[in-house]
Amino acid sequence: MMKDASPTLSHADRRRQVLTSALAPSRRVRICDVGANPLSVPPYQGLLDDGVAELYGFEPNPEAFAKLEAAKSDAETYFPHAIGAAGERTLYLHPKSGFSSLFPLDAERLARIGKSHLVRADDIVKHPLTTVPLDELTALPDIDVLKMDVQGAEKEVLQGGMDRLASALVVITEVRFYQIYEDEPTFGDIERLLRDMGFRLHKFLFTKSVMLPHDYQASVVRKGLTSQLLDGDAVFLRARDLSAFSNDELMHQALTGDAMCDAPDLALSCLSALSERGAVPDTLAHDYIARFRHHQIAKPAKGREP
């Protein structure tokens, strides 16, 4: 029975619940969130709510970790570890916790884009800690989806998690086009590493740009003049033909493609492959499409006049 009767459900909820009600993989989707700071509702929340996912989150910021622990469900496991190359490090705790990083902010580069206000040395707390690679954490199983928001430590997370990521299907990560931290990797570095690991770039969930500073800022509308590409979130998929995936892997990709990647076409590709194998009824894809927004559904073809 479909669970979309409530009028308060969004289109995305109704669409997702068609899949979570019908797909029955042999185990739940395993999601790893490195940098799980609860600044907003995470993209996997619906999958957790529907009981089809389990989460392994990492958050070294003590205050953020405490919030996660206080609100977690039985499907969520959190660790206070900082993930990266093994060693003794410093976590630079920024007053805006989304800017906290293992890397210090680059004052010179920030000045070039008019963001010097982010470098407030008196407000940034240096928190000593020990970083650990994902592969050294025995409590972490092999994962299906890796989500990262680690302000510069992306490359270290990937390099230290080759074993845990060997069977991963999706990587969702923040990528930087313009460096704001000292020695942080750029999008090109991350894309190259993930390509070598057997992934391909699928899409950008969003990109963000800023306005370059100038003497005429009072005369212009800032939002209309943001030309300097800064960062964004990118989705990478396992580079493999759909025929090479197991039924479980196709179901996991359909679920996460819909809920986490805003990629209903990916979900439909997986449903097509599953339907061809007889693993799901062909009607499932049509039920799913029926929950799309009106502009996403093709109008019925008009019959020809006799």
C-alpha atoms as a PDB file:
ATOM      1  CA  MET A   1       0.000   0.000   0.000  1.00  0.00           C
ATOM      2  CA  MET A   2       1.390   3.417  -0.959  1.00  0.00           C
ATOM      3  CA  LYS A   3       2.261   5.745   1.902  1.00  0.00           C
ATOM      4  CA  ASP A   4       1.624   9.028   0.094  1.00  0.00           C
ATOM      5  CA  ALA A   5      -1.931   9.719   1.248  1.00  0.00           C
ATOM      6  CA  SER A   6      -0.966  12.653   3.460  1.00  0.00           C
ATOM      7  CA  PRO A   7      -1.551  15.989   1.730  1.00  0.00           C
ATOM      8  CA  THR A   8       1.500  17.393   3.566  1.00  0.00           C
ATOM      9  CA  LEU A   9       3.956  15.192   1.675  1.00  0.00           C
ATOM     10  CA  SER A  10       6.101  16.918  -0.937  1.00  0.00           C
ATOM     11  CA  HIS A  11       6.437  15.719  -4.516  1.00  0.00           C
ATOM     12  CA  ALA A  12       9.865  14.352  -3.617  1.00  0.00           C
ATOM     13  CA  ASP A  13       8.424  12.407  -0.656  1.00  0.00           C
ATOM     14  CA  ARG A  14       5.638  10.910  -2.748  1.00  0.00           C
ATOM     15  CA  ARG A  15       8.061   9.974  -5.502  1.00  0.00           C
ATOM     16  CA  ARG A  16      10.558   8.411  -3.103  1.00  0.00           C
ATOM     17  CA  GLN A  17       7.930   6.413  -1.246  1.00  0.00           C
ATOM     18  CA  VAL A  18       6.826   4.669  -4.425  1.00  0.00           C
ATOM     19  CA  LEU A  19      10.330   3.167  -4.530  1.00  0.00           C
ATOM     20  CA  THR A  20      10.772   2.526  -0.813  1.00  0.00           C
ATOM     21  CA  SER A  21       7.390   0.767  -0.686  1.00  0.00           C
ATOM     22  CA  ALA A  22       8.125  -1.505  -3.639  1.00  0.00           C
ATOM     23  CA  LEU A  23      11.841  -2.238  -3.691  1.00  0.00           C
ATOM     24  CA  ALA A  24      13.048  -4.959  -1.330  1.00  0.00           C
ATOM     25  CA  PRO A  25      16.831  -5.389  -1.453  1.00  0.00           C
ATOM     26  CA  SER A  26      18.317  -8.077   0.804  1.00  0.00           C
ATOM     27  CA  ARG A  27      19.745  -5.397   3.108  1.00  0.00           C
ATOM     28  CA  ARG A  28      19.408  -1.682   3.744  1.00  0.00           C
ATOM     29  CA  VAL A  29      21.477   0.895   1.879  1.00  0.00           C
ATOM     30  CA  ARG A  30      24.642   1.674   3.848  1.00  0.00           C
ATOM     31  CA  ILE A  31      25.412   5.386   3.824  1.00  0.00           C
ATOM     32  CA  CYS A  32      28.560   6.937   5.259  1.00  0.00           C
ATOM     33  CA  ASP A  33      28.473  10.674   5.998  1.00  0.00           C
ATOM     34  CA  VAL A  34      31.896  12.160   6.723  1.00  0.00           C
ATOM     35  CA  GLY A  35      31.285  15.601   8.152  1.00  0.00           C
ATOM     36  CA  ALA A  36      27.758  14.935   9.404  1.00  0.00           C
ATOM     37  CA  ASN A  37      27.365  18.357  11.073  1.00  0.00           C
ATOM     38  CA  PRO A  38      23.545  18.814  11.267  1.00  0.00           C
ATOM     39  CA  LEU A  39      23.362  22.249   9.641  1.00  0.00           C
ATOM     40  CA  SER A  40      20.302  21.226   7.611  1.00  0.00           C
ATOM     41  CA  VAL A  41      18.130  18.187   6.914  1.00  0.00           C
ATOM     42  CA  PRO A  42      20.414  15.630   5.221  1.00  0.00           C
ATOM     43  CA  PRO A  43      19.441  14.290   1.784  1.00  0.00           C
ATOM     44  CA  TYR A  44      19.197  10.733   3.114  1.00  0.00           C
ATOM     45  CA  GLN A  45      16.673  11.586   5.850  1.00  0.00           C
ATOM     46  CA  GLY A  46      13.742  10.246   3.835  1.00  0.00           C
ATOM     47  CA  LEU A  47      15.499   6.927   3.295  1.00  0.00           C
ATOM     48  CA  LEU A  48      16.111   6.651   7.045  1.00  0.00           C
ATOM     49  CA  ASP A  49      12.502   7.569   7.784  1.00  0.00           C
ATOM     50  CA  ASP A  50      11.264   4.904   5.368  1.00  0.00           C
ATOM     51  CA  GLY A  51      13.471   2.245   6.968  1.00  0.00           C
ATOM     52  CA  VAL A  52      15.525   1.391   3.872  1.00  0.00           C
ATOM     53  CA  ALA A  53      18.883   2.882   4.908  1.00  0.00           C
ATOM     54  CA  GLU A  54      21.379   2.793   7.742  1.00  0.00           C
ATOM     55  CA  LEU A  55      23.789   5.634   8.445  1.00  0.00           C
ATOM     56  CA  TYR A  56      27.363   5.764   9.697  1.00  0.00           C
ATOM     57  CA  GLY A  57      28.274   9.372  10.431  1.00  0.00           C
ATOM     58  CA  PHE A  58      31.520  11.059  11.456  1.00  0.00           C
ATOM     59  CA  GLU A  59      31.662  14.452  13.138  1.00  0.00           C
ATOM     60  CA  PRO A  60      34.696  15.688  15.162  1.00  0.00           C
ATOM     61  CA  ASN A  61      33.112  18.981  16.222  1.00  0.00           C
ATOM     62  CA  PRO A  62      32.101  18.210  19.847  1.00  0.00           C
ATOM     63  CA  GLU A  63      28.962  20.384  19.834  1.00  0.00           C
ATOM     64  CA  ALA A  64      27.744  19.054  16.491  1.00  0.00           C
ATOM     65  CA  PHE A  65      28.445  15.466  17.548  1.00  0.00           C
ATOM     66  CA  ALA A  66      26.412  15.959  20.727  1.00  0.00           C
ATOM     67  CA  LYS A  67      23.432  17.180  18.666  1.00  0.00           C
ATOM     68  CA  LEU A  68      23.652  14.125  16.401  1.00  0.00           C
ATOM     69  CA  GLU A  69      23.817  11.729  19.335  1.00  0.00           C
ATOM     70  CA  ALA A  70      20.851  13.364  21.054  1.00  0.00           C
ATOM     71  CA  ALA A  71      18.547  13.024  18.039  1.00  0.00           C
ATOM     72  CA  LYS A  72      19.667   9.774  16.403  1.00  0.00           C
ATOM     73  CA  SER A  73      17.443   6.829  15.531  1.00  0.00           C
ATOM     74  CA  ASP A  74      18.243   3.123  15.783  1.00  0.00           C
ATOM     75  CA  ALA A  75      19.420   3.222  12.159  1.00  0.00           C
ATOM     76  CA  GLU A  76      22.066   5.876  12.857  1.00  0.00           C
ATOM     77  CA  THR A  77      25.570   5.320  14.273  1.00  0.00           C
ATOM     78  CA  TYR A  78      27.870   8.273  14.894  1.00  0.00           C
ATOM     79  CA  PHE A  79      31.573   8.503  15.625  1.00  0.00           C
ATOM     80  CA  PRO A  80      33.438  11.567  16.992  1.00  0.00           C
ATOM     81  CA  HIS A  81      36.412  10.837  14.741  1.00  0.00           C
ATOM     82  CA  ALA A  82      38.068  13.162  12.248  1.00  0.00           C
ATOM     83  CA  ILE A  83      38.661  11.192   9.062  1.00  0.00           C
ATOM     84  CA  GLY A  84      41.874  11.723   7.123  1.00  0.00           C
ATOM     85  CA  ALA A  85      45.481  10.592   6.865  1.00  0.00           C
ATOM     86  CA  ALA A  86      46.523   9.027  10.191  1.00  0.00           C
ATOM     87  CA  GLY A  87      48.252  11.454  12.520  1.00  0.00           C
ATOM     88  CA  GLU A  88      48.062  14.204  15.106  1.00  0.00           C
ATOM     89  CA  ARG A  89      46.295  17.215  13.620  1.00  0.00           C
ATOM     90  CA  THR A  90      44.527  20.451  14.461  1.00  0.00           C
ATOM     91  CA  LEU A  91      40.850  21.081  13.818  1.00  0.00           C
ATOM     92  CA  TYR A  92      40.262  24.789  13.233  1.00  0.00           C
ATOM     93  CA  LEU A  93      36.836  25.368  14.771  1.00  0.00           C
ATOM     94  CA  HIS A  94      35.239  28.350  13.057  1.00  0.00           C
ATOM     95  CA  PRO A  95      32.403  30.338  14.718  1.00  0.00           C
ATOM     96  CA  LYS A  96      30.377  29.403  11.631  1.00  0.00           C
ATOM     97  CA  SER A  97      30.737  25.655  12.070  1.00  0.00           C
ATOM     98  CA  GLY A  98      30.334  24.979   8.356  1.00  0.00           C
ATOM     99  CA  PHE A  99      33.785  26.506   7.840  1.00  0.00           C
ATOM    100  CA  SER A 100      35.565  24.348  10.441  1.00  0.00           C
ATOM    101  CA  SER A 101      38.390  22.405   8.838  1.00  0.00           C
ATOM    102  CA  LEU A 102      41.624  20.473   9.293  1.00  0.00           C
ATOM    103  CA  PHE A 103      43.116  23.144   7.049  1.00  0.00           C
ATOM    104  CA  PRO A 104      43.578  26.811   8.020  1.00  0.00           C
ATOM    105  CA  LEU A 105      41.737  29.385   5.941  1.00  0.00           C
ATOM    106  CA  ASP A 106      43.851  31.042   3.240  1.00  0.00           C
ATOM    107  CA  ALA A 107      43.667  34.752   4.081  1.00  0.00           C
ATOM    108  CA  GLU A 108      45.279  35.914   0.847  1.00  0.00           C
ATOM    109  CA  ARG A 109      42.949  33.966  -1.422  1.00  0.00           C
ATOM    110  CA  LEU A 110      39.899  35.001   0.569  1.00  0.00           C
ATOM    111  CA  ALA A 111      40.920  38.653   0.239  1.00  0.00           C
ATOM    112  CA  ARG A 112      40.955  38.295  -3.550  1.00  0.00           C
ATOM    113  CA  ILE A 113      37.266  37.427  -3.571  1.00  0.00           C
ATOM    114  CA  GLY A 114      36.217  39.886  -0.875  1.00  0.00           C
ATOM    115  CA  LYS A 115      35.794  37.320   1.884  1.00  0.00           C
ATOM    116  CA  SER A 116      38.414  38.490   4.389  1.00  0.00           C
ATOM    117  CA  HIS A 117      35.722  38.651   7.078  1.00  0.00           C
ATOM    118  CA  LEU A 118      35.795  34.842   7.269  1.00  0.00           C
ATOM    119  CA  VAL A 119      39.330  34.911   8.674  1.00  0.00           C
ATOM    120  CA  ARG A 120      38.734  35.964  12.248  1.00  0.00           C
ATOM    121  CA  ALA A 121      41.790  34.636  14.059  1.00  0.00           C
ATOM    122  CA  ASP A 122      40.498  35.568  17.512  1.00  0.00           C
ATOM    123  CA  ASP A 123      37.306  33.552  17.003  1.00  0.00           C
ATOM    124  CA  ILE A 124      38.858  30.410  15.480  1.00  0.00           C
ATOM    125  CA  VAL A 125      39.592  27.768  18.138  1.00  0.00           C
ATOM    126  CA  LYS A 126      42.416  25.297  17.545  1.00  0.00           C
ATOM    127  CA  HIS A 127      41.258  21.862  18.668  1.00  0.00           C
ATOM    128  CA  PRO A 128      43.959  19.126  18.688  1.00  0.00           C
ATOM    129  CA  LEU A 129      42.849  15.668  17.596  1.00  0.00           C
ATOM    130  CA  THR A 130      43.957  12.452  15.951  1.00  0.00           C
ATOM    131  CA  THR A 131      42.792  11.737  12.418  1.00  0.00           C
ATOM    132  CA  VAL A 132      42.092   8.173  11.319  1.00  0.00           C
ATOM    133  CA  PRO A 133      41.554   6.607   7.872  1.00  0.00           C
ATOM    134  CA  LEU A 134      38.210   4.982   7.111  1.00  0.00           C
ATOM    135  CA  ASP A 135      39.905   1.652   6.430  1.00  0.00           C
ATOM    136  CA  GLU A 136      41.223   1.465  10.011  1.00  0.00           C
ATOM    137  CA  LEU A 137      37.737   1.629  11.568  1.00  0.00           C
ATOM    138  CA  THR A 138      36.646  -1.944  12.143  1.00  0.00           C
ATOM    139  CA  ALA A 139      33.163  -0.826  13.258  1.00  0.00           C
ATOM    140  CA  LEU A 140      32.480   0.549   9.777  1.00  0.00           C
ATOM    141  CA  PRO A 141      31.187  -1.975   7.195  1.00  0.00           C
ATOM    142  CA  ASP A 142      31.711  -1.717   3.457  1.00  0.00           C
ATOM    143  CA  ILE A 143      29.462   1.103   2.277  1.00  0.00           C
ATOM    144  CA  ASP A 144      27.226   1.824  -0.699  1.00  0.00           C
ATOM    145  CA  VAL A 145      27.192   5.615  -0.588  1.00  0.00           C
ATOM    146  CA  LEU A 146      29.811   8.069   0.645  1.00  0.00           C
ATOM    147  CA  LYS A 147      28.762  11.636   1.357  1.00  0.00           C
ATOM    148  CA  MET A 148      31.486  14.138   2.276  1.00  0.00           C
ATOM    149  CA  ASP A 149      31.475  17.712   3.527  1.00  0.00           C
ATOM    150  CA  VAL A 150      34.926  18.042   5.068  1.00  0.00           C
ATOM    151  CA  GLN A 151      36.273  21.421   3.957  1.00  0.00           C
ATOM    152  CA  GLY A 152      39.494  20.279   2.294  1.00  0.00           C
ATOM    153  CA  ALA A 153      40.001  16.733   3.594  1.00  0.00           C
ATOM    154  CA  GLU A 154      38.177  15.033   0.677  1.00  0.00           C
ATOM    155  CA  LYS A 155      41.315  13.593  -0.901  1.00  0.00           C
ATOM    156  CA  GLU A 156      42.531  12.188   2.420  1.00  0.00           C
ATOM    157  CA  VAL A 157      39.167  10.560   3.077  1.00  0.00           C
ATOM    158  CA  LEU A 158      39.198   8.834  -0.313  1.00  0.00           C
ATOM    159  CA  GLN A 159      42.817   7.730  -0.147  1.00  0.00           C
ATOM    160  CA  GLY A 160      42.338   6.291   3.332  1.00  0.00           C
ATOM    161  CA  GLY A 161      39.129   4.461   2.440  1.00  0.00           C
ATOM    162  CA  MET A 162      40.017   2.426  -0.635  1.00  0.00           C
ATOM    163  CA  ASP A 163      38.935  -0.863   0.979  1.00  0.00           C
ATOM    164  CA  ARG A 164      35.671   0.445   2.446  1.00  0.00           C
ATOM    165  CA  LEU A 165      34.849   2.099  -0.887  1.00  0.00           C
ATOM    166  CA  ALA A 166      35.765  -0.854  -3.098  1.00  0.00           C
ATOM    167  CA  SER A 167      32.105  -1.784  -3.585  1.00  0.00           C
ATOM    168  CA  ALA A 168      30.619   1.715  -3.190  1.00  0.00           C
ATOM    169  CA  LEU A 169      28.156   2.825  -5.848  1.00  0.00           C
ATOM    170  CA  VAL A 170      27.841   6.573  -5.268  1.00  0.00           C
ATOM    171  CA  VAL A 171      30.072   9.355  -3.924  1.00  0.00           C
ATOM    172  CA  ILE A 172      28.527  12.751  -3.156  1.00  0.00           C
ATOM    173  CA  THR A 173      31.085  15.345  -2.187  1.00  0.00           C
ATOM    174  CA  GLU A 174      31.633  19.045  -1.867  1.00  0.00           C
ATOM    175  CA  VAL A 175      34.196  20.182  -4.436  1.00  0.00           C
ATOM    176  CA  ARG A 176      36.191  23.381  -4.523  1.00  0.00           C
ATOM    177  CA  PHE A 177      36.864  25.325  -7.699  1.00  0.00           C
ATOM    178  CA  TYR A 178      38.564  28.229  -5.911  1.00  0.00           C
ATOM    179  CA  GLN A 179      40.714  27.316  -2.908  1.00  0.00           C
ATOM    180  CA  ILE A 180      39.819  29.021   0.374  1.00  0.00           C
ATOM    181  CA  TYR A 181      41.854  26.747   2.651  1.00  0.00           C
ATOM    182  CA  GLU A 182      45.617  26.289   2.562  1.00  0.00           C
ATOM    183  CA  ASP A 183      46.677  23.270   0.479  1.00  0.00           C
ATOM    184  CA  GLU A 184      43.145  21.935  -0.032  1.00  0.00           C
ATOM    185  CA  PRO A 185      42.436  19.829  -3.147  1.00  0.00           C
ATOM    186  CA  THR A 186      40.460  21.311  -6.024  1.00  0.00           C
ATOM    187  CA  PHE A 187      37.709  19.750  -8.110  1.00  0.00           C
ATOM    188  CA  GLY A 188      40.273  18.513 -10.645  1.00  0.00           C
ATOM    189  CA  ASP A 189      42.198  16.658  -7.950  1.00  0.00           C
ATOM    190  CA  ILE A 190      39.081  14.935  -6.635  1.00  0.00           C
ATOM    191  CA  GLU A 191      37.692  14.108 -10.076  1.00  0.00           C
ATOM    192  CA  ARG A 192      40.996  12.547 -11.139  1.00  0.00           C
ATOM    193  CA  LEU A 193      41.280  10.450  -7.989  1.00  0.00           C
ATOM    194  CA  LEU A 194      37.708   9.206  -8.199  1.00  0.00           C
ATOM    195  CA  ARG A 195      38.154   8.394 -11.885  1.00  0.00           C
ATOM    196  CA  ASP A 196      41.176   6.272 -10.971  1.00  0.00           C
ATOM    197  CA  MET A 197      39.011   4.549  -8.341  1.00  0.00           C
ATOM    198  CA  GLY A 198      36.430   3.576 -10.953  1.00  0.00           C
ATOM    199  CA  PHE A 199      33.901   6.403 -10.668  1.00  0.00           C
ATOM    200  CA  ARG A 200      32.635   8.916 -13.210  1.00  0.00           C
ATOM    201  CA  LEU A 201      31.211  12.390 -12.749  1.00  0.00           C
ATOM    202  CA  HIS A 202      27.437  12.249 -13.060  1.00  0.00           C
ATOM    203  CA  LYS A 203      26.211  15.737 -12.168  1.00  0.00           C
ATOM    204  CA  PHE A 204      26.547  18.801  -9.992  1.00  0.00           C
ATOM    205  CA  LEU A 205      23.786  19.156  -7.434  1.00  0.00           C
ATOM    206  CA  PHE A 206      24.610  22.865  -7.353  1.00  0.00           C
ATOM    207  CA  THR A 207      27.487  25.272  -7.851  1.00  0.00           C
ATOM    208  CA  LYS A 208      28.093  28.529  -6.030  1.00  0.00           C
ATOM    209  CA  SER A 209      29.769  31.677  -7.318  1.00  0.00           C
ATOM    210  CA  VAL A 210      30.776  34.971  -5.686  1.00  0.00           C
ATOM    211  CA  MET A 211      31.264  38.513  -6.964  1.00  0.00           C
ATOM    212  CA  LEU A 212      34.814  39.725  -7.374  1.00  0.00           C
ATOM    213  CA  PRO A 213      35.475  42.857  -5.277  1.00  0.00           C
ATOM    214  CA  HIS A 214      35.571  46.252  -6.984  1.00  0.00           C
ATOM    215  CA  ASP A 215      35.059  49.938  -6.237  1.00  0.00           C
ATOM    216  CA  TYR A 216      31.536  50.042  -7.694  1.00  0.00           C
ATOM    217  CA  GLN A 217      29.758  47.518  -5.503  1.00  0.00           C
ATOM    218  CA  ALA A 218      27.190  50.054  -4.278  1.00  0.00           C
ATOM    219  CA  SER A 219      26.054  50.578  -7.881  1.00  0.00           C
ATOM    220  CA  VAL A 220      25.318  46.971  -8.783  1.00  0.00           C
ATOM    221  CA  VAL A 221      23.142  44.090  -7.660  1.00  0.00           C
ATOM    222  CA  ARG A 222      25.522  41.538  -6.179  1.00  0.00           C
ATOM    223  CA  LYS A 223      23.451  38.461  -7.074  1.00  0.00           C
ATOM    224  CA  GLY A 224      23.537  39.421 -10.730  1.00  0.00           C
ATOM    225  CA  LEU A 225      27.311  39.712 -10.870  1.00  0.00           C
ATOM    226  CA  THR A 226      28.636  36.560  -9.237  1.00  0.00           C
ATOM    227  CA  SER A 227      31.132  35.306 -11.798  1.00  0.00           C
ATOM    228  CA  GLN A 228      33.832  33.648  -9.690  1.00  0.00           C
ATOM    229  CA  LEU A 229      33.029  29.953  -9.381  1.00  0.00           C
ATOM    230  CA  LEU A 230      33.657  28.924  -5.770  1.00  0.00           C
ATOM    231  CA  ASP A 231      32.378  25.467  -4.862  1.00  0.00           C
ATOM    232  CA  GLY A 232      29.517  23.014  -5.215  1.00  0.00           C
ATOM    233  CA  ASP A 233      28.349  19.468  -4.578  1.00  0.00           C
ATOM    234  CA  ALA A 234      29.141  16.789  -7.157  1.00  0.00           C
ATOM    235  CA  VAL A 235      27.751  13.285  -7.673  1.00  0.00           C
ATOM    236  CA  PHE A 236      30.017  10.491  -8.901  1.00  0.00           C
ATOM    237  CA  LEU A 237      28.706   7.061  -9.937  1.00  0.00           C
ATOM    238  CA  ARG A 238      30.456   3.730 -10.257  1.00  0.00           C
ATOM    239  CA  ALA A 239      31.538   3.540 -13.899  1.00  0.00           C
ATOM    240  CA  ARG A 240      30.032   0.224 -14.877  1.00  0.00           C
ATOM    241  CA  ASP A 241      27.344  -0.949 -17.273  1.00  0.00           C
ATOM    242  CA  LEU A 242      23.997  -1.545 -15.568  1.00  0.00           C
ATOM    243  CA  SER A 243      24.075  -5.191 -16.648  1.00  0.00           C
ATOM    244  CA  ALA A 244      27.086  -5.726 -14.379  1.00  0.00           C
ATOM    245  CA  PHE A 245      25.247  -4.691 -11.208  1.00  0.00           C
ATOM    246  CA  SER A 246      23.398  -7.117  -8.951  1.00  0.00           C
ATOM    247  CA  ASN A 247      19.711  -6.633  -8.214  1.00  0.00           C
ATOM    248  CA  ASP A 248      20.577  -5.240  -4.787  1.00  0.00           C
ATOM    249  CA  GLU A 249      23.012  -2.760  -6.317  1.00  0.00           C
ATOM    250  CA  LEU A 250      20.416  -1.603  -8.840  1.00  0.00           C
ATOM    251  CA  MET A 251      17.841  -1.135  -6.081  1.00  0.00           C
ATOM    252  CA  HIS A 252      20.312   0.782  -3.918  1.00  0.00           C
ATOM    253  CA  GLN A 253      21.178   3.057  -6.836  1.00  0.00           C
ATOM    254  CA  ALA A 254      17.503   3.649  -7.627  1.00  0.00           C
ATOM    255  CA  LEU A 255      16.784   4.612  -4.009  1.00  0.00           C
ATOM    256  CA  THR A 256      19.781   6.899  -3.569  1.00  0.00           C
ATOM    257  CA  GLY A 257      19.563   8.280  -7.095  1.00  0.00           C
ATOM    258  CA  ASP A 258      16.057   9.488  -6.358  1.00  0.00           C
ATOM    259  CA  ALA A 259      16.482  10.656  -2.758  1.00  0.00           C
ATOM    260  CA  MET A 260      20.071  11.882  -2.608  1.00  0.00           C
ATOM    261  CA  CYS A 261      21.136  12.726  -6.164  1.00  0.00           C
ATOM    262  CA  ASP A 262      17.985  14.374  -7.564  1.00  0.00           C
ATOM    263  CA  ALA A 263      18.359  11.967 -10.479  1.00  0.00           C
ATOM    264  CA  PRO A 264      15.030  10.258 -11.216  1.00  0.00           C
ATOM    265  CA  ASP A 265      16.400   9.297 -14.629  1.00  0.00           C
ATOM    266  CA  LEU A 266      19.050   7.217 -12.816  1.00  0.00           C
ATOM    267  CA  ALA A 267      16.286   5.564 -10.813  1.00  0.00           C
ATOM    268  CA  LEU A 268      14.358   4.836 -14.029  1.00  0.00           C
ATOM    269  CA  SER A 269      17.459   3.321 -15.663  1.00  0.00           C
ATOM    270  CA  CYS A 270      17.811   0.970 -12.707  1.00  0.00           C
ATOM    271  CA  LEU A 271      14.092   0.121 -12.784  1.00  0.00           C
ATOM    272  CA  SER A 272      14.401  -0.672 -16.497  1.00  0.00           C
ATOM    273  CA  ALA A 273      17.218  -3.136 -15.819  1.00  0.00           C
ATOM    274  CA  LEU A 274      15.331  -4.699 -12.905  1.00  0.00           C
ATOM    275  CA  SER A 275      12.145  -5.015 -14.957  1.00  0.00           C
ATOM    276  CA  GLU A 276      14.020  -6.748 -17.785  1.00  0.00           C
ATOM    277  CA  ARG A 277      15.242  -9.315 -15.240  1.00  0.00           C
ATOM    278  CA  GLY A 278      11.746  -9.809 -13.839  1.00  0.00           C
ATOM    279  CA  ALA A 279      12.897  -8.489 -10.459  1.00  0.00           C
ATOM    280  CA  VAL A 280      10.211  -5.771 -10.354  1.00  0.00           C
ATOM    281  CA  PRO A 281       6.935  -5.338 -12.242  1.00  0.00           C
ATOM    282  CA  ASP A 282       6.964  -2.989 -15.230  1.00  0.00           C
ATOM    283  CA  THR A 283       4.131  -1.068 -13.593  1.00  0.00           C
ATOM    284  CA  LEU A 284       6.513   0.178 -10.885  1.00  0.00           C
ATOM    285  CA  ALA A 285       8.216   2.629 -13.239  1.00  0.00           C
ATOM    286  CA  HIS A 286       4.829   3.977 -14.342  1.00  0.00           C
ATOM    287  CA  ASP A 287       3.702   4.385 -10.715  1.00  0.00           C
ATOM    288  CA  TYR A 288       6.942   6.255 -10.052  1.00  0.00           C
ATOM    289  CA  ILE A 289       6.549   8.542 -13.067  1.00  0.00           C
ATOM    290  CA  ALA A 290       2.969   9.316 -12.000  1.00  0.00           C
ATOM    291  CA  ARG A 291       4.425  11.114  -8.930  1.00  0.00           C
ATOM    292  CA  PHE A 292       6.609  13.415 -11.036  1.00  0.00           C
ATOM    293  CA  ARG A 293       5.780  17.071 -11.397  1.00  0.00           C
ATOM    294  CA  HIS A 294       3.496  17.877 -14.326  1.00  0.00           C
ATOM    295  CA  HIS A 295       6.245  19.404 -16.454  1.00  0.00           C
ATOM    296  CA  GLN A 296       8.246  16.154 -16.156  1.00  0.00           C
ATOM    297  CA  ILE A 297       5.486  13.900 -17.533  1.00  0.00           C
ATOM    298  CA  ALA A 298       4.960  13.537 -21.266  1.00  0.00           C
ATOM    299  CA  LYS A 299       1.487  14.283 -22.575  1.00  0.00           C
ATOM    300  CA  PRO A 300      -0.301  11.317 -24.197  1.00  0.00           C
ATOM    301  CA  ALA A 301       0.241  11.228 -27.933  1.00  0.00           C
ATOM    302  CA  LYS A 302      -2.824  12.388 -29.887  1.00  0.00           C
ATOM    303  CA  GLY A 303      -4.379   9.825 -32.143  1.00  0.00           C
ATOM    304  CA  ARG A 304      -4.134  10.425 -35.867  1.00  0.00           C
ATOM    305  CA  GLU A 305      -7.204  11.608 -37.670  1.00  0.00           C
ATOM    306  CA  PRO A 306      -8.688   8.943 -39.963  1.00  0.00           C
END
